[in-house]
Short mmCIF file of C-alpha atoms in Angstrom, two decimals:
data_model
loop_
_atom_site.label_atom_id
_atom_site.label_comp_id
_atom_site.label_asym_id
_atom_site.label_seq_id
_atom_site.Cartn_x
_atom_site.Cartn_y
_atom_site.Cartn_z
CA UNK A 1 0.06 0.22 0.01
CA UNK A 2 1.24 3.50 -0.92
CA UNK A 3 1.32 5.32 2.44
CA UNK A 4 2.53 9.11 2.35
CA UNK A 5 0.35 10.66 4.92
CA UNK A 6 0.06 14.88 4.27
CA UNK A 7 -0.01 16.52 7.60
CA UNK A 8 -1.92 19.96 7.74
CA UNK A 9 -0.24 22.91 8.79
CA UNK A 10 -0.47 24.29 13.87
CA UNK A 11 10.48 31.33 24.65
CA UNK A 12 14.65 30.10 25.64
CA UNK A 13 17.49 29.69 24.00
CA UNK A 14 17.34 25.91 22.08
CA UNK A 15 18.43 23.77 24.56
CA UNK A 16 21.39 21.01 23.70
CA UNK A 17 20.18 18.57 21.73
CA UNK A 18 20.09 14.87 21.80
CA UNK A 19 21.58 14.40 18.27
CA UNK A 20 23.35 17.22 16.17
CA UNK A 21 21.52 19.25 14.27
CA UNK A 22 23.27 19.07 10.63
CA UNK A 23 23.43 23.19 9.31
CA UNK A 24 23.56 24.96 6.49
CA UNK A 25 27.12 24.04 4.63
CA UNK A 26 26.65 26.97 1.90
CA UNK A 27 23.89 29.70 0.75
CA UNK A 28 22.77 30.96 -2.24
CA UNK A 29 22.86 34.81 -3.35
CA UNK A 30 19.75 37.08 -2.85
CA UNK A 31 20.66 38.32 -6.41
CA UNK A 32 18.98 34.52 -7.98
CA UNK A 33 16.06 35.10 -6.55
CA UNK A 34 12.99 36.17 -8.85
CA UNK A 35 9.22 36.23 -8.60
CA UNK A 36 7.48 33.70 -7.95
CA UNK A 37 4.56 33.74 -10.73
CA UNK A 38 7.88 33.37 -13.35
CA UNK A 39 10.06 30.57 -11.31
CA UNK A 40 9.03 28.31 -8.63
CA UNK A 41 12.14 25.54 -8.25
CA UNK A 42 13.81 25.23 -5.38
CA UNK A 43 17.07 26.36 -6.48
CA UNK A 44 16.05 29.62 -7.61
CA UNK A 45 13.30 31.19 -5.17
CA UNK A 46 14.37 32.13 -1.43
CA UNK A 47 11.15 31.56 0.25
CA UNK A 48 11.84 32.88 3.54
CA UNK A 49 13.39 36.56 4.31
CA UNK A 50 14.92 36.61 7.63
CA UNK A 51 15.30 40.35 7.59
CA UNK A 52 14.39 42.81 4.71
CA UNK A 53 15.89 45.97 6.42
CA UNK A 54 18.00 47.61 4.22
CA UNK A 55 19.18 49.94 6.51
CA UNK A 56 22.40 47.82 8.31
CA UNK A 57 22.12 49.83 11.75
CA UNK A 58 18.26 47.95 11.93
CA UNK A 59 19.63 44.73 10.36
CA UNK A 60 18.77 41.12 12.61
CA UNK A 61 21.71 39.28 12.81
CA UNK A 62 20.16 35.82 11.37
CA UNK A 63 20.90 34.24 8.29
CA UNK A 64 20.31 35.25 4.52
CA UNK A 65 18.29 33.11 2.24
CA UNK A 66 17.64 29.72 2.80
CA UNK A 67 20.64 27.18 2.20
CA UNK A 68 21.46 24.97 -0.86
CA UNK A 69 19.49 21.86 0.39
CA UNK A 70 22.55 19.43 0.09
CA UNK A 71 23.19 18.74 3.93
CA UNK A 72 22.02 15.33 4.99
CA UNK A 73 23.69 12.09 5.55
CA UNK A 74 22.17 8.36 4.57
CA UNK A 75 20.55 6.25 7.54
CA UNK A 76 17.45 4.24 7.90
CA UNK A 77 14.51 5.24 10.27
CA UNK A 78 11.19 3.44 10.93
CA UNK A 79 9.71 6.84 10.00
CA UNK A 80 11.33 9.56 7.25
CA UNK A 81 9.29 12.93 8.15
CA UNK A 82 9.60 15.86 5.05
CA UNK A 83 9.15 19.42 6.38
CA UNK A 84 9.88 20.94 10.28
CA UNK A 85 6.37 22.92 10.60
CA UNK A 86 4.43 22.41 13.55
CA UNK A 87 2.81 19.51 11.91
CA UNK A 88 6.33 17.94 11.21
CA UNK A 89 7.87 18.11 14.42
CA UNK A 90 4.66 17.35 16.12
CA UNK A 91 5.12 13.88 13.84
CA UNK A 92 8.84 13.17 14.52
CA UNK A 93 8.27 13.47 17.82
CA UNK A 94 5.42 11.67 18.81
CA UNK A 95 7.25 8.61 16.97
CA UNK A 96 10.28 9.03 19.02
CA UNK A 97 8.08 8.98 22.52
CA UNK A 98 6.51 6.56 21.54
CA UNK A 99 9.60 4.04 20.82
CA UNK A 100 9.66 4.96 16.87
CA UNK A 101 12.90 6.43 15.31
CA UNK A 102 12.47 9.43 13.54
CA UNK A 103 14.13 11.91 11.43
CA UNK A 104 12.46 15.51 10.34
CA UNK A 105 14.55 16.49 6.96
CA UNK A 106 14.18 20.42 6.69
CA UNK A 107 14.93 21.80 3.09
CA UNK A 108 15.78 25.25 4.98
CA UNK A 109 18.35 26.15 7.38
CA UNK A 110 16.03 27.20 10.57
CA UNK A 111 13.37 25.04 11.28
CA UNK A 112 9.61 25.95 12.04
CA UNK A 113 8.08 26.22 8.35
CA UNK A 114 5.71 29.58 8.82
CA UNK A 115 6.55 30.11 12.47
CA UNK A 116 9.27 32.63 11.44
CA UNK A 117 9.47 36.63 12.04
CA UNK A 118 11.40 39.48 10.00
CA UNK A 119 12.58 42.70 10.89
CA UNK A 120 11.84 46.13 9.72
CA UNK A 121 13.08 49.71 11.02
CA UNK A 122 11.37 52.77 11.84
CA UNK A 123 11.73 56.17 13.15
CA UNK A 124 15.25 54.89 14.51
CA UNK A 125 13.02 51.56 16.33
CA UNK A 126 13.50 48.26 15.04
CA UNK A 127 10.57 45.55 15.09
CA UNK A 128 9.87 42.13 14.11
CA UNK A 129 6.95 40.84 12.16
CA UNK A 130 5.26 37.33 12.26
CA UNK A 131 5.32 35.88 8.95
CA UNK A 132 2.33 33.06 10.24
CA UNK A 133 -0.51 33.31 13.33
CA UNK A 134 0.98 35.09 16.44
CA UNK A 135 -1.11 34.96 19.01
CA UNK A 136 -2.72 31.52 20.63
CA UNK A 137 -4.90 30.77 23.45
CA UNK A 138 -4.74 27.99 25.94
CA UNK A 139 -0.75 27.97 26.13
CA UNK A 140 -0.55 29.46 29.74
CA UNK A 141 -1.96 26.53 31.44
CA UNK A 142 -3.15 22.70 31.15
CA UNK A 143 -6.50 22.93 28.63
CA UNK A 144 -8.02 21.64 25.52
CA UNK A 145 -5.35 23.66 22.78
CA UNK A 146 -3.77 20.57 20.86
CA UNK A 147 -0.28 22.25 21.05
CA UNK A 148 -0.23 22.60 24.72
CA UNK A 149 -1.38 18.95 25.23
CA UNK A 150 1.60 18.11 22.28
CA UNK A 151 3.99 20.01 24.90
CA UNK A 152 2.78 18.17 27.81
CA UNK A 153 3.27 14.90 26.21
CA UNK A 154 6.72 15.69 25.60
CA UNK A 155 7.22 17.35 28.59
CA UNK A 156 8.95 20.57 26.88
CA UNK A 157 8.10 24.25 28.47
CA UNK A 158 6.99 27.44 26.36
CA UNK A 159 6.79 30.47 28.26
CA UNK A 160 4.27 32.98 26.67
CA UNK A 161 2.97 36.18 27.61
CA UNK A 162 -1.14 36.67 28.52
CA UNK A 163 -3.59 39.15 27.36
CA UNK A 164 -7.50 39.08 27.76
CA UNK A 165 -7.88 40.51 24.87
CA UNK A 166 -7.08 42.14 21.33
CA UNK A 167 -7.51 45.64 19.70
CA UNK A 168 -8.76 45.72 16.43
CA UNK A 169 -8.04 49.00 13.98
CA UNK A 170 -10.62 49.72 11.30
CA UNK A 171 -8.99 51.10 8.59
CA UNK A 172 -12.45 53.06 7.70
CA UNK A 173 -15.46 52.90 10.08
CA UNK A 174 -17.88 52.52 7.10
CA UNK A 175 -18.23 49.68 5.13
CA UNK A 176 -18.35 51.89 1.56
CA UNK A 177 -14.20 52.43 2.28
CA UNK A 178 -15.17 55.76 3.71
CA UNK A 179 -14.95 57.51 7.44
CA UNK A 180 -12.30 57.78 9.94
CA UNK A 181 -9.55 55.49 11.11
CA UNK A 182 -11.13 53.84 14.62
CA UNK A 183 -10.82 50.59 16.64
CA UNK A 184 -12.58 48.42 19.18
CA UNK A 185 -11.62 45.60 21.42
CA UNK A 186 -12.44 42.15 21.47
CA UNK A 187 -13.10 41.22 25.33
CA UNK A 188 -11.99 37.52 25.99
CA UNK A 189 -14.88 35.64 28.65
CA UNK A 190 -18.56 36.13 29.30
CA UNK A 191 -19.58 38.12 25.91
CA UNK A 192 -22.79 39.65 28.22
CA UNK A 193 -20.35 41.13 30.81
CA UNK A 194 -19.72 44.90 31.02
CA UNK A 195 -16.83 45.29 28.15
CA UNK A 196 -17.68 42.26 26.20
CA UNK A 197 -18.58 41.04 23.18
CA UNK A 198 -21.94 41.56 23.13
CA UNK A 199 -20.81 45.37 24.70
CA UNK A 200 -18.72 45.79 21.07
CA UNK A 201 -21.38 44.56 18.44
CA UNK A 202 -23.47 46.82 19.89
CA UNK A 203 -21.12 50.28 19.89
CA UNK A 204 -19.88 49.13 16.30
CA UNK A 205 -22.09 46.78 13.93
CA UNK A 206 -24.43 48.16 12.10
CA UNK A 207 -27.16 46.53 13.75
CA UNK A 208 -25.61 45.62 17.52
CA UNK A 209 -28.72 43.50 18.42
CA UNK A 210 -28.91 41.95 15.00
CA UNK A 211 -25.41 40.90 15.38
CA UNK A 212 -25.80 39.52 18.82
CA UNK A 213 -29.23 37.68 17.42
CA UNK A 214 -27.28 36.14 14.95
CA UNK A 215 -24.45 34.81 16.85
CA UNK A 216 -26.32 33.60 19.50
CA UNK A 217 -27.64 31.67 16.42
CA UNK A 218 -24.83 30.35 15.27
CA UNK A 219 -23.48 29.45 18.99
CA UNK A 220 -26.76 27.51 19.35
CA UNK A 221 -26.49 25.91 16.23
CA UNK A 222 -22.89 24.47 16.93
CA UNK A 223 -23.85 24.13 20.62
CA UNK A 224 -23.74 19.83 20.75
CA UNK A 225 -20.46 19.62 18.16
CA UNK A 226 -18.85 22.34 20.76
CA UNK A 227 -19.48 20.51 23.46
CA UNK A 228 -17.59 17.32 22.06
CA UNK A 229 -14.37 19.72 22.02
CA UNK A 230 -14.53 19.26 25.64
CA UNK A 231 -15.18 15.55 25.36
CA UNK A 232 -12.61 14.60 22.93
CA UNK A 233 -9.48 16.48 21.63
CA UNK A 234 -8.66 18.09 18.92
CA UNK A 235 -5.71 16.02 18.58
CA UNK A 236 -7.81 13.04 18.19
CA UNK A 237 -9.87 14.11 15.02
CA UNK A 238 -9.06 12.64 12.00
CA UNK A 239 -10.64 12.36 8.42
CA UNK A 240 -10.62 8.28 7.99
CA UNK A 241 -11.96 4.99 9.51
CA UNK A 242 -9.28 5.51 12.92
CA UNK A 243 -11.63 8.57 13.69
CA UNK A 244 -13.52 5.71 15.28
CA UNK A 245 -10.51 4.79 17.54
CA UNK A 246 -9.09 7.98 18.70
CA UNK A 247 -12.56 9.37 19.64
CA UNK A 248 -14.16 6.50 21.36
CA UNK A 249 -13.21 8.82 24.91
CA UNK A 250 -16.06 10.46 23.29
CA UNK A 251 -18.52 7.54 24.33
CA UNK A 252 -20.32 9.06 27.26
CA UNK A 253 -21.02 12.34 25.71
CA UNK A 254 -22.28 11.12 22.81
CA UNK A 255 -24.43 9.00 23.97
CA UNK A 256 -25.54 12.01 26.02
CA UNK A 257 -26.32 14.03 23.41
CA UNK A 258 -27.03 11.65 20.13
CA UNK A 259 -28.07 14.57 18.27
CA UNK A 260 -24.06 14.90 17.20
CA UNK A 261 -24.68 12.18 15.30
CA UNK A 262 -26.76 14.19 12.95
CA UNK A 263 -23.58 17.32 12.59
CA UNK A 264 -20.95 15.18 12.34
CA UNK A 265 -20.86 15.91 8.74
CA UNK A 266 -20.15 19.88 9.88
CA UNK A 267 -17.00 19.11 11.45
CA UNK A 268 -14.84 19.05 8.31
CA UNK A 269 -16.81 20.96 6.70
CA UNK A 270 -15.67 24.61 5.63
CA UNK A 271 -17.83 26.93 8.43
CA UNK A 272 -18.89 29.70 6.13
CA UNK A 273 -21.87 26.88 5.06
CA UNK A 274 -22.69 27.57 8.73
CA UNK A 275 -21.91 31.04 8.44
CA UNK A 276 -24.19 31.83 5.20
CA UNK A 277 -27.17 30.32 7.10
CA UNK A 278 -27.27 32.31 10.10
CA UNK A 279 -25.34 35.22 9.69
CA UNK A 280 -25.81 38.33 7.56
CA UNK A 281 -25.14 41.63 9.63
CA UNK A 282 -21.44 42.50 8.15
CA UNK A 283 -19.65 43.41 11.49
CA UNK A 284 -19.99 40.11 12.45
CA UNK A 285 -19.32 37.96 9.89
CA UNK A 286 -15.60 40.14 9.30
CA UNK A 287 -15.51 39.29 13.01
CA UNK A 288 -15.74 35.53 12.16
CA UNK A 289 -13.48 35.86 9.67
CA UNK A 290 -10.85 37.29 11.60
CA UNK A 291 -11.49 34.42 14.22
CA UNK A 292 -10.81 32.47 11.33
CA UNK A 293 -7.12 33.49 10.62
CA UNK A 294 -6.41 31.68 13.59
CA UNK A 295 -6.88 28.41 11.28
CA UNK A 296 -5.13 30.41 8.65
CA UNK A 297 -8.35 31.03 6.24
CA UNK A 298 -11.07 32.81 5.88
CA UNK A 299 -14.72 31.49 7.55
CA UNK A 300 -14.54 29.88 3.37
CA UNK A 301 -11.70 27.41 4.32
CA UNK A 302 -11.62 27.12 8.01
CA UNK A 303 -12.61 23.40 9.31
CA UNK A 304 -15.96 24.13 11.45
CA UNK A 305 -13.96 21.72 13.81
CA UNK A 306 -11.38 24.32 14.18
CA UNK A 307 -13.88 27.02 15.38
CA UNK A 308 -16.00 24.87 17.53
CA UNK A 309 -12.80 25.37 19.99
CA UNK A 310 -12.79 29.13 19.47
CA UNK A 311 -16.48 29.47 20.48
CA UNK A 312 -16.33 27.79 23.20
CA UNK A 313 -13.48 28.94 24.64
CA UNK A 314 -12.61 32.44 23.74
CA UNK A 315 -16.10 32.96 25.50
CA UNK A 316 -15.00 31.23 28.91
CA UNK A 317 -14.04 32.89 32.23
CA UNK A 318 -10.53 32.54 32.37
CA UNK A 319 -9.41 32.43 29.24
CA UNK A 320 -6.55 34.39 28.03
CA UNK A 321 -4.66 34.90 24.52
CA UNK A 322 -0.71 33.51 24.74
CA UNK A 323 2.08 35.06 23.15
CA UNK A 324 5.44 32.46 22.90
CA UNK A 325 8.35 34.91 24.18
CA UNK A 326 11.04 35.65 21.90
CA UNK A 327 7.99 34.64 19.04
CA UNK A 328 6.34 31.58 17.50
CA UNK A 329 9.83 30.30 16.08
CA UNK A 330 10.36 29.56 20.05
CA UNK A 331 7.08 26.78 19.59
CA UNK A 332 9.32 24.89 16.86
CA UNK A 333 12.05 25.14 19.43
CA UNK A 334 9.86 23.71 21.79
CA UNK A 335 8.75 20.84 20.17
CA UNK A 336 12.27 20.10 18.73
CA UNK A 337 13.03 20.26 22.44
CA UNK A 338 10.31 17.70 23.55
CA UNK A 339 11.54 15.26 20.45
CA UNK A 340 14.93 15.36 20.74
CA UNK A 341 15.01 14.07 24.35
CA UNK A 342 13.68 10.98 23.17
CA UNK A 343 15.66 10.43 20.11
CA UNK A 344 14.25 12.40 17.50
CA UNK A 345 17.14 13.38 14.93
CA UNK A 346 16.78 16.90 12.48
CA UNK A 347 18.45 17.69 9.51
CA UNK A 348 18.41 21.37 8.49
CA UNK A 349 19.62 22.33 4.97
CA UNK A 350 18.31 19.00 3.59
CA UNK A 351 16.11 19.10 0.64
CA UNK A 352 14.51 16.03 -0.34
CA UNK A 353 14.53 15.52 -3.87
CA UNK A 354 12.01 12.00 -4.49
CA UNK A 355 10.17 9.87 -2.56
CA UNK A 356 11.43 6.43 -3.55
CA UNK A 357 8.42 3.67 -3.84
CA UNK A 358 8.91 -0.14 -4.17
CA UNK A 359 6.23 -2.36 -4.99
CA UNK A 360 3.13 0.34 -3.63
CA UNK A 361 5.16 1.40 -0.85
CA UNK A 362 6.51 5.09 0.13
CA UNK A 363 10.18 3.32 1.21
CA UNK A 364 12.39 6.31 2.08
CA UNK A 365 13.64 9.59 -0.03
CA UNK A 366 16.31 10.33 -1.82
CA UNK A 367 17.73 14.02 -0.65
CA UNK A 368 18.84 16.69 -3.43
CA UNK A 369 22.92 15.83 -2.64
CA UNK A 370 22.11 12.43 -4.07
CA UNK A 371 21.98 10.21 -0.53
CA UNK A 372 19.09 7.89 0.38
CA UNK A 373 16.94 7.70 3.82
CA UNK A 374 15.34 4.47 4.02
CA UNK A 375 12.04 4.21 6.32
CA UNK A 376 11.16 0.66 7.89
CA UNK A 377 7.27 1.62 8.32
CA UNK A 378 5.88 5.09 6.59
CA UNK A 379 6.98 8.27 4.72
CA UNK A 380 5.29 11.56 6.06
CA UNK A 381 5.44 14.45 4.51
CA UNK A 382 4.66 17.78 5.97
CA UNK A 383 5.41 19.73 2.95
CA UNK A 384 2.36 20.97 0.79
CA UNK A 385 0.35 18.63 -0.98
CA UNK A 386 1.29 20.81 -4.58
CA UNK A 387 4.63 20.07 -3.63
CA UNK A 388 4.55 16.29 -2.48
CA UNK A 389 2.96 15.42 -5.28
CA UNK A 390 6.04 16.22 -7.45
CA UNK A 391 8.48 13.92 -5.12
CA UNK A 392 6.27 11.09 -5.90
CA UNK A 393 7.47 9.11 -8.84
CA UNK A 394 5.13 9.64 -11.69
CA UNK A 395 2.01 8.05 -12.66
CA UNK A 396 3.78 5.96 -15.83
CA UNK A 397 6.80 4.78 -13.47
CA UNK A 398 4.31 2.92 -10.94
CA UNK A 399 2.74 -0.35 -11.44
CA UNK A 400 -0.95 0.16 -12.01
CA UNK A 401 -1.97 -3.08 -9.86
CA UNK A 402 -0.37 -1.81 -6.67
CA UNK A 403 -3.17 -0.72 -4.32
CA UNK A 404 -3.75 3.10 -3.74
CA UNK A 405 -2.73 2.90 -7.95
CA UNK A 406 -5.89 5.00 -8.79
CA UNK A 407 -6.22 6.62 -5.62
CA UNK A 408 -2.82 8.62 -6.39
CA UNK A 409 -3.79 9.16 -9.82
CA UNK A 410 -7.53 10.84 -8.65
CA UNK A 411 -5.36 13.03 -6.16
CA UNK A 412 -2.57 14.20 -8.70
CA UNK A 413 -5.58 15.44 -10.79
CA UNK A 414 -7.19 16.81 -7.47
CA UNK A 415 -4.42 18.81 -6.16
CA UNK A 416 -4.43 21.83 -7.90
CA UNK A 417 -7.97 22.78 -6.66
CA UNK A 418 -7.38 24.38 -3.13
CA UNK A 419 -9.86 22.54 -0.20
CA UNK A 420 -12.23 26.30 -0.20
CA UNK A 421 -12.93 25.72 -3.78
#
């Protein structure tokens, strides 16, 4: 069986590693960079620019470019993971935690995927900006946040600062593009409390009472599914038959809320389908889109399961936003520290050129430098589906009789379409 798993994408100095990290050996000149629309080959496009400041007095003393990708040694592991985004690091660390030897292969010279920042100087000051998510909920203490659960399992600490709300700066106060700049605050916790969310809706929505009514209707529509987030962790959700096994712990909740079965199709569906049925007020619709950014999409494209957590947790007493000290790249470091203590390997500046398939099964990878790393049990890709499919052998090089041949062919045909379309 062809076993390729594509993962989704979600504050201290790097601790000494249990095994050495193979770092960059050479860097490409930034003069070779071209527009992504012109050429997207790994050799010509620098995916991350860690310091965009041209004035050297503001420059961030970090790496330039992304390396040449020629690192990496030959070896054999139970699990080979492509990409050191949050999903890839989590996979490698959890495999190591439970006794499977693992290695994470990262094409760039820093781990973390989109968990990076860039700096920019302005009026004599120097500012850092995150290129991915920068605030989280539930990292400050044990919670239902899957990332916090992962860190607790790995016994790895992530120091954070906490905040009780967010301030929004709205470019124009009117929805027709006119009006003065204004700000408003989204306060976590009880929405009916003084200064709470309902008060903000009354002040800033075009029709405050309608917005409150529609928001209550949305929460009511998803109430049963939302309750299930406390009965089973989002860490246990999956999109195959294994769903039944990993969510078995929710059985008591399911027995007392049998209507949850009718809503199960919503779990992995796009949230916008439910929002479009119930929410018309423009300010509230925009707010829901901003909350969905925690998942990486607006409502159209955000998995309903993710928003269930937000709709439940953000309005509970004691809820707080968490910002990792030192930036989100320290999340990657925390997961790495946790995995390294169990023997997880990581190899930076190591570009995977090809996924090796034998007898219908992924058995390892070939690196850009020509070396081979074998996988006894599985190859897991944390690269995008678009990049992952390019790493697989061409369809005409595979045995049409192998298990998964037809599914892979169909996947190749669909991979150009984004999930939200």
